[in-house]
Amino acid sequence: MAFTQRLCREIIKDHFGPIVERSSRISPSFAHNSFLQKVANVLLNKGRLPCGAIALFAKLTQKQVRECLVVLIQHNIAYYAEIAERSRIVVYYEVSEEEILLRIRLGAILRYSGEWFGKEGALVAQHILRNELVLFTKAFTNMVRERFLVAVQAQDSISAKDRAINAEAAELEKLLMPPTAKELKNIRKLRDDRADAEYHSSVVIGMKRKLAESVGNQAKRHAPEVLEEVEEEFYFRINNDRYNIRFRNEVIVNYAVDRINRSAGIVTKTMLDHGEEKMRRTKEDKSPAVTAVQISQLIPATINLETDIVLESAEFTANSLPSKQQLVHEYLELLQTDSAGFLRKEDERGAGLYVVAFDKLRDHLKRKVLDSVVREKYGSASCRLMKILSEKGKLDEKQVRAIIVVMVGMSYFTTIVVRMALATRFVISLICVQKLALLPAKETRERLATLGTQGYLELQEVPKAADRAPSRTFYLWHVPLNQCYATLLVDLYRTLGNIRQRKRDEISARSRLLDKAQRQDVIENQALLSEEEQEHLRLLNETIAKLDVGELRIDGLITILRDI
Amino acid sequence: MASKSDSQDDLDDPSSSSARPSKKSSLVVPPNLSDQEALFYKTAAKFTLGIREGQLESEIPEIPVVKIVEIINSLSKKGFLEILFIGNTKAFRIVKYEEAGKIASMEMETMMVYKQIKAAGNEGIWTKVLKHKTNLHQQVITRCLKALELKQMIKAIKNVKYPTRKMYMLYELSPSVEVTGGAWYTDQELDTEFIENVAKACYKFIYSRSFPRGQPDAVFAASYSGLPTATQIRRFILDSKISSIDLSLDDIIALLDVLIYDGKIEKRMPVFGGATGADPDWSDDEAVGDAEWRYKANRERKAGREESEPWTEVPCGRCPVFKFCTADGPINPSSCVYYQKWLEF
């Protein structure tokens, strides 16, 4: 937790801190950004607090605190909650770590907005992030329609949990008697369903539709064209979920290219693009279904799929080239049979109804990240050991026999423990591991111990006798996968914190030079900088670039571990 | 592990079941047996694991039940028959004539030791277990073992799992895979270099069969049937003389499993029907090939795109003191030497 908070502090310092204060125009009216940092830090450390307490801890006046909170709420980092305590209503404030951590991705958001919606899109995103007025351009309308921007509503400043609690309280108030457990359950389910339905509704808030003026006869034949416009009284913010979906889709397409080839990537991308409008969250289990025919129609004719697939069937000889639909079918088959499990066949309808299996891919990609980290840090043999340990689902007979032989002569209780362990297929003894991994016993033991101390493995003790003597105990290893991912994620946050700190140090060490370089006269005339100064400036830029690249790549891992 | 088993049968031939008579060609019936004793001896010899108590009546109807006890007693007294317990039932197994001669000349203690070693079969028996089972004094056991070893009736072996244990087994047996560790062990040690070489060869072979040659980004269709099976891979390894040892199919499968765990290859269920019909000569390659797993190589990482892992590219991913590093502690990112080195151009 401490390391996540530290990263949050670094981000706040970076986005609202003294550097920003000096070099950019973010909220010019707000002069004391260091106050904002103080407030954010207090909320990060202490959790939910009322305004007075924040002022006390941050050693600021309540007015200053309130100003800071406005900015934080405006940036969607802070939430408030009104809570009735006896006769009065107390307003509590909290900051959301998740929202702050998502700010790491602002750079990527700006870049991709530019890529997807043209220069205008990038400008729109930039303006919105700076909380400036936005001109309602075409790119803006597109971004709203595709939900990359969402309208801000009053309840958005209340945390999701509070909203749920409030909704529940409102329902309960309607009842005359205290609710039974069943009623309470119903109310909660209703509440969740409603929130879900709202989230998934196809109506875009902040858009209004109007009929286009009919142009001649054409309008009679076609359905009347509907023009969509953004309603001007709404405020908009970046929709992180939507951007994350795009990022997730890109990760999957790249993975398909890596694992199979370019054309498989194209097929996957077509599928994902087709269903993208209906995707709302990254945690969905599968993409909207597409039929094979639809996919082959969606792939533009200019793309040549047949060059990089070798079909051995007799139907496709030199004189009768396979049709596009056949090719697409082959690729779908490939993607489906791949062990990463890109696709799942839902039905036979329309030459097969396919979905992208996000749930399976998610596990696979996470696993891949973990494996590569373990391989790089502890060697491929350790990675192999971990794989063996976690693939307990494939316990073969020999191992079972080995374990069952040991079970003779154990107490009844112990036997049950081992049986349970076997049933859950989570544990495996050292001897079995070593045998499967084809590694010397000594090396296996050392490697397992290292992985154990690093938190990648856990040990289950099964005592043979009631005295629990170590010599009469089985030590069975297992991989707590979710725990591994969580540890890894925190380690990555910690690394990001380190990178940011280092970056800040690098900048502040050369702050005088930077100040000079940013002076108006120096910008106009570079010759005012000495050769040495220019060299230093170049070095600084390169250093920053290197740190930024590292940060970006790590953020890619975070996307896989957290957002996919 | 010398586990105690209630039947003292040495599993010379585990595939034959005790309930069925087995055919043994040359059987020397010891002289100076009565007719009925000889008949019993011959009948019991058909059962490698011993004739069960309940089978006696049906197998040797010529001898009345009352007589049988006498015969058994006299045979066992002469040392031609041993009595075993299989579960709760008794079974009788003959002792070969030449062996009986050897044993008969032994002392009582030596005989006990010999019988225990014999019972352990090709797994061997640890001296400590021997002592426990025979309940003899250590010195007596040592003497017996020496005598037996001199006569070349037993031999000392080494177990890969417990290299320090002194173990013995019958001279004429060869140690089991459990004891020697199988093909991957040389001198009781896992031959990692050898394993690596064979694994590399396997991987290359599978890779060459998994992707079309000459087209860098091309793939085979899902119905492609040219993926190798373990049998084919074994044949390749044997033919290419990579290994001087005869590797069994199980050995190769163990090695392929390791490659799977390393993420280099993956297992595929064989494709049935479909395009396989187009290639008629693939199936007579081997008769059992249809039901076997097939192996497919995973594409090697593309150079340039992912030359290093994102985390380990940054010093923190490989940092030995990562856990001690804090924002303002004695180890901190601001004064980090690894960063210094990394950021040098």
PDB file of N, CA and C in Angstrom, chain A residues 6 254 257-262 307-312 330 333-334 339 372-373 375-377 384 387-388 391 436 438-440 491-492 494-495 498-499 501-502 505 542-543 546 553, chain B residues 178 184 190 212 215 217-225 258 261-262 266 268 298-299 302 305-306 308-313 316-317 322-323 325 327 333-334 336 339-340 342-343 345:
ATOM      1  N   ARG A   6       2.904   6.145  -2.499  1.00  0.00           N
ATOM      2  CA  ARG A   6       4.064   6.948  -2.875  1.00  0.00           C
ATOM      3  C   ARG A   6       3.975   7.322  -4.349  1.00  0.00           C
ATOM      4  N   ASN A 254      -1.834  -7.106 -30.981  1.00  0.00           N
ATOM      5  CA  ASN A 254      -0.378  -7.268 -31.063  1.00  0.00           C
ATOM      6  C   ASN A 254       0.039  -8.674 -30.680  1.00  0.00           C
ATOM      7  N   VAL A 257      -0.541 -10.980 -33.481  1.00  0.00           N
ATOM      8  CA  VAL A 257       0.496 -10.826 -34.504  1.00  0.00           C
ATOM      9  C   VAL A 257       1.761 -11.552 -34.060  1.00  0.00           C
ATOM     10  N   ASP A 258       2.112 -11.393 -32.798  1.00  0.00           N
ATOM     11  CA  ASP A 258       3.322 -12.034 -32.283  1.00  0.00           C
ATOM     12  C   ASP A 258       3.215 -13.536 -32.323  1.00  0.00           C
ATOM     13  N   ARG A 259       2.071 -14.012 -31.944  1.00  0.00           N
ATOM     14  CA  ARG A 259       1.938 -15.443 -31.733  1.00  0.00           C
ATOM     15  C   ARG A 259       1.650 -16.179 -33.029  1.00  0.00           C
ATOM     16  N   ILE A 260       0.829 -15.575 -33.874  1.00  0.00           N
ATOM     17  CA  ILE A 260       0.533 -16.254 -35.135  1.00  0.00           C
ATOM     18  C   ILE A 260       1.173 -15.456 -36.271  1.00  0.00           C
ATOM     19  N   ASN A 261       0.472 -14.506 -36.817  1.00  0.00           N
ATOM     20  CA  ASN A 261       1.123 -13.610 -37.783  1.00  0.00           C
ATOM     21  C   ASN A 261       0.251 -12.386 -38.052  1.00  0.00           C
ATOM     22  N   ARG A 262       0.725 -11.601 -38.997  1.00  0.00           N
ATOM     23  CA  ARG A 262       0.088 -10.316 -39.274  1.00  0.00           C
ATOM     24  C   ARG A 262      -1.392 -10.480 -39.640  1.00  0.00           C
ATOM     25  N   THR A 307      -1.061 -14.752 -48.510  1.00  0.00           N
ATOM     26  CA  THR A 307       0.378 -14.921 -48.701  1.00  0.00           C
ATOM     27  C   THR A 307       1.044 -15.636 -47.530  1.00  0.00           C
ATOM     28  N   ASP A 308       0.533 -15.477 -46.344  1.00  0.00           N
ATOM     29  CA  ASP A 308       1.262 -16.066 -45.231  1.00  0.00           C
ATOM     30  C   ASP A 308       0.511 -17.191 -44.532  1.00  0.00           C
ATOM     31  N   ILE A 309      -0.286 -17.896 -45.266  1.00  0.00           N
ATOM     32  CA  ILE A 309      -0.833 -19.121 -44.701  1.00  0.00           C
ATOM     33  C   ILE A 309      -0.627 -20.236 -45.719  1.00  0.00           C
ATOM     34  N   VAL A 310      -0.226 -21.388 -45.225  1.00  0.00           N
ATOM     35  CA  VAL A 310       0.024 -22.513 -46.117  1.00  0.00           C
ATOM     36  C   VAL A 310      -1.078 -23.529 -45.904  1.00  0.00           C
ATOM     37  N   LEU A 311      -1.876 -23.714 -46.925  1.00  0.00           N
ATOM     38  CA  LEU A 311      -2.968 -24.671 -46.817  1.00  0.00           C
ATOM     39  C   LEU A 311      -2.536 -25.939 -47.509  1.00  0.00           C
ATOM     40  N   GLU A 312      -2.764 -27.053 -46.885  1.00  0.00           N
ATOM     41  CA  GLU A 312      -2.278 -28.288 -47.491  1.00  0.00           C
ATOM     42  C   GLU A 312      -3.398 -29.097 -48.110  1.00  0.00           C
ATOM     43  N   GLU A 330     -10.035 -20.210 -42.101  1.00  0.00           N
ATOM     44  CA  GLU A 330      -8.802 -20.853 -41.655  1.00  0.00           C
ATOM     45  C   GLU A 330      -8.178 -20.092 -40.489  1.00  0.00           C
ATOM     46  N   GLU A 333     -10.071 -20.527 -37.340  1.00  0.00           N
ATOM     47  CA  GLU A 333      -9.761 -21.857 -36.792  1.00  0.00           C
ATOM     48  C   GLU A 333      -8.432 -21.811 -36.041  1.00  0.00           C
ATOM     49  N   LEU A 334      -7.441 -21.171 -36.669  1.00  0.00           N
ATOM     50  CA  LEU A 334      -6.122 -21.051 -36.046  1.00  0.00           C
ATOM     51  C   LEU A 334      -6.213 -20.335 -34.713  1.00  0.00           C
ATOM     52  N   SER A 339      -3.397 -22.113 -28.117  1.00  0.00           N
ATOM     53  CA  SER A 339      -3.553 -22.363 -26.673  1.00  0.00           C
ATOM     54  C   SER A 339      -3.782 -21.079 -25.884  1.00  0.00           C
ATOM     55  N   SER A 372       7.534 -14.192 -17.680  1.00  0.00           N
ATOM     56  CA  SER A 372       8.704 -13.514 -18.232  1.00  0.00           C
ATOM     57  C   SER A 372       9.477 -12.800 -17.132  1.00  0.00           C
ATOM     58  N   VAL A 373       8.764 -12.267 -16.146  1.00  0.00           N
ATOM     59  CA  VAL A 373       9.463 -11.618 -15.036  1.00  0.00           C
ATOM     60  C   VAL A 373      10.285 -12.644 -14.263  1.00  0.00           C
ATOM     61  N   ARG A 375      11.366 -15.498 -15.340  1.00  0.00           N
ATOM     62  CA  ARG A 375      12.446 -16.008 -16.178  1.00  0.00           C
ATOM     63  C   ARG A 375      13.605 -15.034 -16.198  1.00  0.00           C
ATOM     64  N   GLU A 376      13.304 -13.757 -16.343  1.00  0.00           N
ATOM     65  CA  GLU A 376      14.371 -12.767 -16.418  1.00  0.00           C
ATOM     66  C   GLU A 376      15.103 -12.622 -15.091  1.00  0.00           C
ATOM     67  N   LYS A 377      14.356 -12.716 -14.013  1.00  0.00           N
ATOM     68  CA  LYS A 377      14.974 -12.454 -12.716  1.00  0.00           C
ATOM     69  C   LYS A 377      15.642 -13.684 -12.130  1.00  0.00           C
ATOM     70  N   ARG A 384      10.299 -22.645 -15.078  1.00  0.00           N
ATOM     71  CA  ARG A 384       9.788 -23.981 -15.352  1.00  0.00           C
ATOM     72  C   ARG A 384       9.183 -24.578 -14.081  1.00  0.00           C
ATOM     73  N   LYS A 387       5.830 -23.082 -13.380  1.00  0.00           N
ATOM     74  CA  LYS A 387       4.823 -23.582 -14.320  1.00  0.00           C
ATOM     75  C   LYS A 387       4.337 -24.953 -13.881  1.00  0.00           C
ATOM     76  N   ILE A 388       5.293 -25.812 -13.528  1.00  0.00           N
ATOM     77  CA  ILE A 388       4.931 -27.164 -13.103  1.00  0.00           C
ATOM     78  C   ILE A 388       4.037 -27.084 -11.869  1.00  0.00           C
ATOM     79  N   GLU A 391       0.555 -25.872 -12.739  1.00  0.00           N
ATOM     80  CA  GLU A 391      -0.260 -26.701 -13.624  1.00  0.00           C
ATOM     81  C   GLU A 391      -0.639 -28.004 -12.944  1.00  0.00           C
ATOM     82  N   LEU A 436       9.760 -33.859 -12.638  1.00  0.00           N
ATOM     83  CA  LEU A 436       9.127 -33.306 -13.828  1.00  0.00           C
ATOM     84  C   LEU A 436      10.021 -32.290 -14.515  1.00  0.00           C
ATOM     85  N   LEU A 438      13.235 -32.170 -14.610  1.00  0.00           N
ATOM     86  CA  LEU A 438      14.535 -32.682 -15.013  1.00  0.00           C
ATOM     87  C   LEU A 438      15.654 -31.794 -14.485  1.00  0.00           C
ATOM     88  N   LEU A 439      15.587 -31.509 -13.210  1.00  0.00           N
ATOM     89  CA  LEU A 439      16.617 -30.684 -12.590  1.00  0.00           C
ATOM     90  C   LEU A 439      17.197 -31.455 -11.406  1.00  0.00           C
ATOM     91  N   PRO A 440      18.455 -31.224 -11.090  1.00  0.00           N
ATOM     92  CA  PRO A 440      19.017 -31.878  -9.910  1.00  0.00           C
ATOM     93  C   PRO A 440      18.277 -31.447  -8.646  1.00  0.00           C
ATOM     94  N   ASP A 491       5.019  -4.108  -7.070  1.00  0.00           N
ATOM     95  CA  ASP A 491       6.425  -3.917  -7.436  1.00  0.00           C
ATOM     96  C   ASP A 491       6.547  -2.969  -8.626  1.00  0.00           C
ATOM     97  N   LEU A 492       5.614  -3.097  -9.550  1.00  0.00           N
ATOM     98  CA  LEU A 492       5.654  -2.222 -10.729  1.00  0.00           C
ATOM     99  C   LEU A 492       5.340  -0.784 -10.339  1.00  0.00           C
ATOM    100  N   ARG A 494       5.942   0.474  -7.537  1.00  0.00           N
ATOM    101  CA  ARG A 494       7.119   0.921  -6.813  1.00  0.00           C
ATOM    102  C   ARG A 494       8.201   1.374  -7.802  1.00  0.00           C
ATOM    103  N   THR A 495       8.348   0.588  -8.860  1.00  0.00           N
ATOM    104  CA  THR A 495       9.327   0.948  -9.879  1.00  0.00           C
ATOM    105  C   THR A 495       8.958   2.273 -10.536  1.00  0.00           C
ATOM    106  N   ASN A 498       9.936   4.998  -8.361  1.00  0.00           N
ATOM    107  CA  ASN A 498      11.383   5.223  -8.447  1.00  0.00           C
ATOM    108  C   ASN A 498      11.741   6.022  -9.684  1.00  0.00           C
ATOM    109  N   ILE A 499      11.147   5.626 -10.817  1.00  0.00           N
ATOM    110  CA  ILE A 499      11.472   6.309 -12.070  1.00  0.00           C
ATOM    111  C   ILE A 499      11.083   7.779 -11.984  1.00  0.00           C
ATOM    112  N   GLN A 501      10.691   9.601  -9.320  1.00  0.00           N
ATOM    113  CA  GLN A 501      11.542  10.331  -8.391  1.00  0.00           C
ATOM    114  C   GLN A 501      12.866  10.692  -9.071  1.00  0.00           C
ATOM    115  N   ARG A 502      13.404   9.700  -9.770  1.00  0.00           N
ATOM    116  CA  ARG A 502      14.670   9.926 -10.446  1.00  0.00           C
ATOM    117  C   ARG A 502      14.535  11.036 -11.483  1.00  0.00           C
ATOM    118  N   ASP A 505      14.507  14.319  -9.880  1.00  0.00           N
ATOM    119  CA  ASP A 505      15.851  14.695  -9.438  1.00  0.00           C
ATOM    120  C   ASP A 505      16.697  15.173 -10.598  1.00  0.00           C
ATOM    121  N   GLU A 542      17.708  13.323 -23.323  1.00  0.00           N
ATOM    122  CA  GLU A 542      17.859  11.897 -23.588  1.00  0.00           C
ATOM    123  C   GLU A 542      17.543  11.076 -22.346  1.00  0.00           C
ATOM    124  N   THR A 543      18.032  11.560 -21.221  1.00  0.00           N
ATOM    125  CA  THR A 543      17.769  10.862 -19.957  1.00  0.00           C
ATOM    126  C   THR A 543      16.281  10.781 -19.701  1.00  0.00           C
ATOM    127  N   LYS A 546      14.609   8.339 -21.944  1.00  0.00           N
ATOM    128  CA  LYS A 546      14.846   6.957 -21.557  1.00  0.00           C
ATOM    129  C   LYS A 546      13.947   6.577 -20.383  1.00  0.00           C
ATOM    130  N   ARG A 553       6.635   1.455 -20.933  1.00  0.00           N
ATOM    131  CA  ARG A 553       6.629   0.004 -21.093  1.00  0.00           C
ATOM    132  C   ARG A 553       6.103  -0.670 -19.838  1.00  0.00           C
TER     133      ARG A 553
ATOM    134  N   GLU B 178      13.823 -46.316 -11.148  1.00  0.00           N
ATOM    135  CA  GLU B 178      13.719 -45.536  -9.917  1.00  0.00           C
ATOM    136  C   GLU B 178      15.092 -45.374  -9.276  1.00  0.00           C
ATOM    137  N   TRP B 184      18.429 -40.137 -18.086  1.00  0.00           N
ATOM    138  CA  TRP B 184      18.981 -38.792 -17.924  1.00  0.00           C
ATOM    139  C   TRP B 184      20.089 -38.726 -16.893  1.00  0.00           C
ATOM    140  N   LEU B 190      22.236 -36.142 -12.416  1.00  0.00           N
ATOM    141  CA  LEU B 190      21.437 -35.694 -13.548  1.00  0.00           C
ATOM    142  C   LEU B 190      22.362 -35.016 -14.551  1.00  0.00           C
ATOM    143  N   PRO B 212       6.080 -23.088 -42.044  1.00  0.00           N
ATOM    144  CA  PRO B 212       6.513 -23.294 -43.423  1.00  0.00           C
ATOM    145  C   PRO B 212       7.916 -22.732 -43.625  1.00  0.00           C
ATOM    146  N   GLN B 215       9.214 -18.773 -45.623  1.00  0.00           N
ATOM    147  CA  GLN B 215       8.344 -17.602 -45.517  1.00  0.00           C
ATOM    148  C   GLN B 215       8.320 -17.172 -44.055  1.00  0.00           C
ATOM    149  N   ASP B 217       6.853 -15.004 -42.116  1.00  0.00           N
ATOM    150  CA  ASP B 217       5.683 -14.698 -41.292  1.00  0.00           C
ATOM    151  C   ASP B 217       4.535 -15.685 -41.523  1.00  0.00           C
ATOM    152  N   ALA B 218       4.822 -16.725 -42.296  1.00  0.00           N
ATOM    153  CA  ALA B 218       3.733 -17.618 -42.682  1.00  0.00           C
ATOM    154  C   ALA B 218       3.426 -18.648 -41.608  1.00  0.00           C
ATOM    155  N   VAL B 219       2.220 -19.176 -41.628  1.00  0.00           N
ATOM    156  CA  VAL B 219       1.829 -20.230 -40.701  1.00  0.00           C
ATOM    157  C   VAL B 219       1.132 -21.335 -41.489  1.00  0.00           C
ATOM    158  N   PHE B 220       1.029 -22.472 -40.839  1.00  0.00           N
ATOM    159  CA  PHE B 220       0.225 -23.538 -41.412  1.00  0.00           C
ATOM    160  C   PHE B 220      -1.207 -23.358 -40.954  1.00  0.00           C
ATOM    161  N   ALA B 221      -2.133 -23.897 -41.718  1.00  0.00           N
ATOM    162  CA  ALA B 221      -3.533 -23.819 -41.318  1.00  0.00           C
ATOM    163  C   ALA B 221      -3.770 -24.702 -40.097  1.00  0.00           C
ATOM    164  N   ALA B 222      -4.911 -24.491 -39.470  1.00  0.00           N
ATOM    165  CA  ALA B 222      -5.193 -25.223 -38.237  1.00  0.00           C
ATOM    166  C   ALA B 222      -5.292 -26.720 -38.491  1.00  0.00           C
ATOM    167  N   SER B 223      -5.668 -27.077 -39.703  1.00  0.00           N
ATOM    168  CA  SER B 223      -5.844 -28.496 -39.988  1.00  0.00           C
ATOM    169  C   SER B 223      -4.549 -29.171 -40.393  1.00  0.00           C
ATOM    170  N   TYR B 224      -3.460 -28.459 -40.354  1.00  0.00           N
ATOM    171  CA  TYR B 224      -2.151 -28.985 -40.737  1.00  0.00           C
ATOM    172  C   TYR B 224      -1.826 -30.249 -39.946  1.00  0.00           C
ATOM    173  N   SER B 225      -1.428 -31.285 -40.663  1.00  0.00           N
ATOM    174  CA  SER B 225      -1.235 -32.555 -39.962  1.00  0.00           C
ATOM    175  C   SER B 225       0.226 -32.955 -39.867  1.00  0.00           C
ATOM    176  N   VAL B 258       9.099 -30.849 -20.363  1.00  0.00           N
ATOM    177  CA  VAL B 258       9.940 -29.751 -19.887  1.00  0.00           C
ATOM    178  C   VAL B 258       9.900 -28.593 -20.872  1.00  0.00           C
ATOM    179  N   TYR B 261       6.749 -26.787 -20.367  1.00  0.00           N
ATOM    180  CA  TYR B 261       6.792 -25.932 -19.175  1.00  0.00           C
ATOM    181  C   TYR B 261       7.629 -24.686 -19.427  1.00  0.00           C
ATOM    182  N   ASP B 262       8.624 -24.826 -20.301  1.00  0.00           N
ATOM    183  CA  ASP B 262       9.438 -23.659 -20.619  1.00  0.00           C
ATOM    184  C   ASP B 262       8.738 -22.725 -21.597  1.00  0.00           C
ATOM    185  N   GLU B 266       4.065 -26.446 -27.495  1.00  0.00           N
ATOM    186  CA  GLU B 266       2.806 -26.779 -26.850  1.00  0.00           C
ATOM    187  C   GLU B 266       2.233 -28.052 -27.448  1.00  0.00           C
ATOM    188  N   ARG B 268      -0.735 -30.395 -28.865  1.00  0.00           N
ATOM    189  CA  ARG B 268      -1.970 -30.253 -29.625  1.00  0.00           C
ATOM    190  C   ARG B 268      -2.621 -31.608 -29.748  1.00  0.00           C
ATOM    191  N   ASN B 298       6.262 -22.843 -30.367  1.00  0.00           N
ATOM    192  CA  ASN B 298       5.771 -21.475 -30.339  1.00  0.00           C
ATOM    193  C   ASN B 298       6.754 -20.600 -31.101  1.00  0.00           C
ATOM    194  N   ARG B 299       6.203 -19.581 -31.725  1.00  0.00           N
ATOM    195  CA  ARG B 299       7.058 -18.715 -32.523  1.00  0.00           C
ATOM    196  C   ARG B 299       8.106 -18.057 -31.635  1.00  0.00           C
ATOM    197  N   LYS B 302      10.197 -12.063 -31.777  1.00  0.00           N
ATOM    198  CA  LYS B 302      10.743 -11.330 -32.895  1.00  0.00           C
ATOM    199  C   LYS B 302      11.809 -10.352 -32.414  1.00  0.00           C
ATOM    200  N   ARG B 305      11.513  -6.054 -31.585  1.00  0.00           N
ATOM    201  CA  ARG B 305      10.266  -5.606 -31.003  1.00  0.00           C
ATOM    202  C   ARG B 305      10.262  -5.770 -29.484  1.00  0.00           C
ATOM    203  N   GLU B 306      10.789  -6.897 -29.040  1.00  0.00           N
ATOM    204  CA  GLU B 306      10.741  -7.166 -27.606  1.00  0.00           C
ATOM    205  C   GLU B 306      12.073  -7.741 -27.155  1.00  0.00           C
ATOM    206  N   SER B 308      13.940  -6.934 -24.794  1.00  0.00           N
ATOM    207  CA  SER B 308      14.085  -7.099 -23.354  1.00  0.00           C
ATOM    208  C   SER B 308      12.707  -6.978 -22.702  1.00  0.00           C
ATOM    209  N   GLU B 309      12.600  -7.532 -21.554  1.00  0.00           N
ATOM    210  CA  GLU B 309      11.338  -7.424 -20.830  1.00  0.00           C
ATOM    211  C   GLU B 309      11.203  -5.998 -20.286  1.00  0.00           C
ATOM    212  N   PRO B 310       9.990  -5.467 -20.300  1.00  0.00           N
ATOM    213  CA  PRO B 310       9.821  -4.073 -19.898  1.00  0.00           C
ATOM    214  C   PRO B 310      10.340  -3.785 -18.484  1.00  0.00           C
ATOM    215  N   TRP B 311      10.077  -4.703 -17.584  1.00  0.00           N
ATOM    216  CA  TRP B 311      10.449  -4.382 -16.208  1.00  0.00           C
ATOM    217  C   TRP B 311      11.945  -4.497 -15.994  1.00  0.00           C
ATOM    218  N   THR B 312      12.523  -5.562 -16.582  1.00  0.00           N
ATOM    219  CA  THR B 312      13.937  -5.786 -16.320  1.00  0.00           C
ATOM    220  C   THR B 312      14.814  -4.852 -17.137  1.00  0.00           C
ATOM    221  N   GLU B 313      14.202  -4.133 -18.089  1.00  0.00           N
ATOM    222  CA  GLU B 313      14.984  -3.142 -18.810  1.00  0.00           C
ATOM    223  C   GLU B 313      15.368  -2.015 -17.854  1.00  0.00           C
ATOM    224  N   CYS B 316      15.354  -1.429 -11.767  1.00  0.00           N
ATOM    225  CA  CYS B 316      14.581  -1.946 -10.629  1.00  0.00           C
ATOM    226  C   CYS B 316      14.201  -3.419 -10.798  1.00  0.00           C
ATOM    227  N   GLY B 317      13.941  -3.819 -12.043  1.00  0.00           N
ATOM    228  CA  GLY B 317      13.500  -5.184 -12.278  1.00  0.00           C
ATOM    229  C   GLY B 317      14.560  -6.215 -11.941  1.00  0.00           C
ATOM    230  N   PHE B 322      16.121  -4.233  -4.264  1.00  0.00           N
ATOM    231  CA  PHE B 322      14.843  -3.584  -4.566  1.00  0.00           C
ATOM    232  C   PHE B 322      13.958  -3.470  -3.333  1.00  0.00           C
ATOM    233  N   LYS B 323      13.976  -4.514  -2.513  1.00  0.00           N
ATOM    234  CA  LYS B 323      13.079  -4.545  -1.351  1.00  0.00           C
ATOM    235  C   LYS B 323      13.488  -3.521  -0.292  1.00  0.00           C
ATOM    236  N   CYS B 325      14.768  -0.556  -1.021  1.00  0.00           N
ATOM    237  CA  CYS B 325      14.799   0.779  -1.615  1.00  0.00           C
ATOM    238  C   CYS B 325      13.566   1.578  -1.196  1.00  0.00           C
ATOM    239  N   ALA B 327      11.973   5.902  -0.775  1.00  0.00           N
ATOM    240  CA  ALA B 327      12.108   7.221  -1.388  1.00  0.00           C
ATOM    241  C   ALA B 327      13.265   8.011  -0.776  1.00  0.00           C
ATOM    242  N   PRO B 333      16.216   5.892  -5.039  1.00  0.00           N
ATOM    243  CA  PRO B 333      16.381   6.047  -6.489  1.00  0.00           C
ATOM    244  C   PRO B 333      17.238   7.253  -6.865  1.00  0.00           C
ATOM    245  N   SER B 334      17.252   8.276  -6.026  1.00  0.00           N
ATOM    246  CA  SER B 334      17.989   9.484  -6.408  1.00  0.00           C
ATOM    247  C   SER B 334      19.483   9.226  -6.505  1.00  0.00           C
ATOM    248  N   CYS B 336      20.857   6.164  -6.824  1.00  0.00           N
ATOM    249  CA  CYS B 336      21.012   4.755  -7.213  1.00  0.00           C
ATOM    250  C   CYS B 336      22.109   4.587  -8.262  1.00  0.00           C
ATOM    251  N   TYR B 339      20.845   3.047 -11.643  1.00  0.00           N
ATOM    252  CA  TYR B 339      20.246   4.044 -12.529  1.00  0.00           C
ATOM    253  C   TYR B 339      21.333   4.855 -13.210  1.00  0.00           C
ATOM    254  N   GLN B 340      22.341   5.219 -12.401  1.00  0.00           N
ATOM    255  CA  GLN B 340      23.445   6.014 -12.922  1.00  0.00           C
ATOM    256  C   GLN B 340      24.047   5.326 -14.144  1.00  0.00           C
ATOM    257  N   TRP B 342      22.685   2.971 -15.963  1.00  0.00           N
ATOM    258  CA  TRP B 342      21.698   2.805 -17.019  1.00  0.00           C
ATOM    259  C   TRP B 342      21.559   4.085 -17.854  1.00  0.00           C
ATOM    260  N   LEU B 343      21.617   5.235 -17.146  1.00  0.00           N
ATOM    261  CA  LEU B 343      21.351   6.500 -17.828  1.00  0.00           C
ATOM    262  C   LEU B 343      22.589   7.083 -18.469  1.00  0.00           C
ATOM    263  N   PHE B 345      25.289   7.569 -21.250  1.00  0.00           N
ATOM    264  CA  PHE B 345      25.200   7.347 -22.702  1.00  0.00           C
ATOM    265  C   PHE B 345      26.572   7.161 -23.303  1.00  0.00           C
TER     266      PHE B 345
END
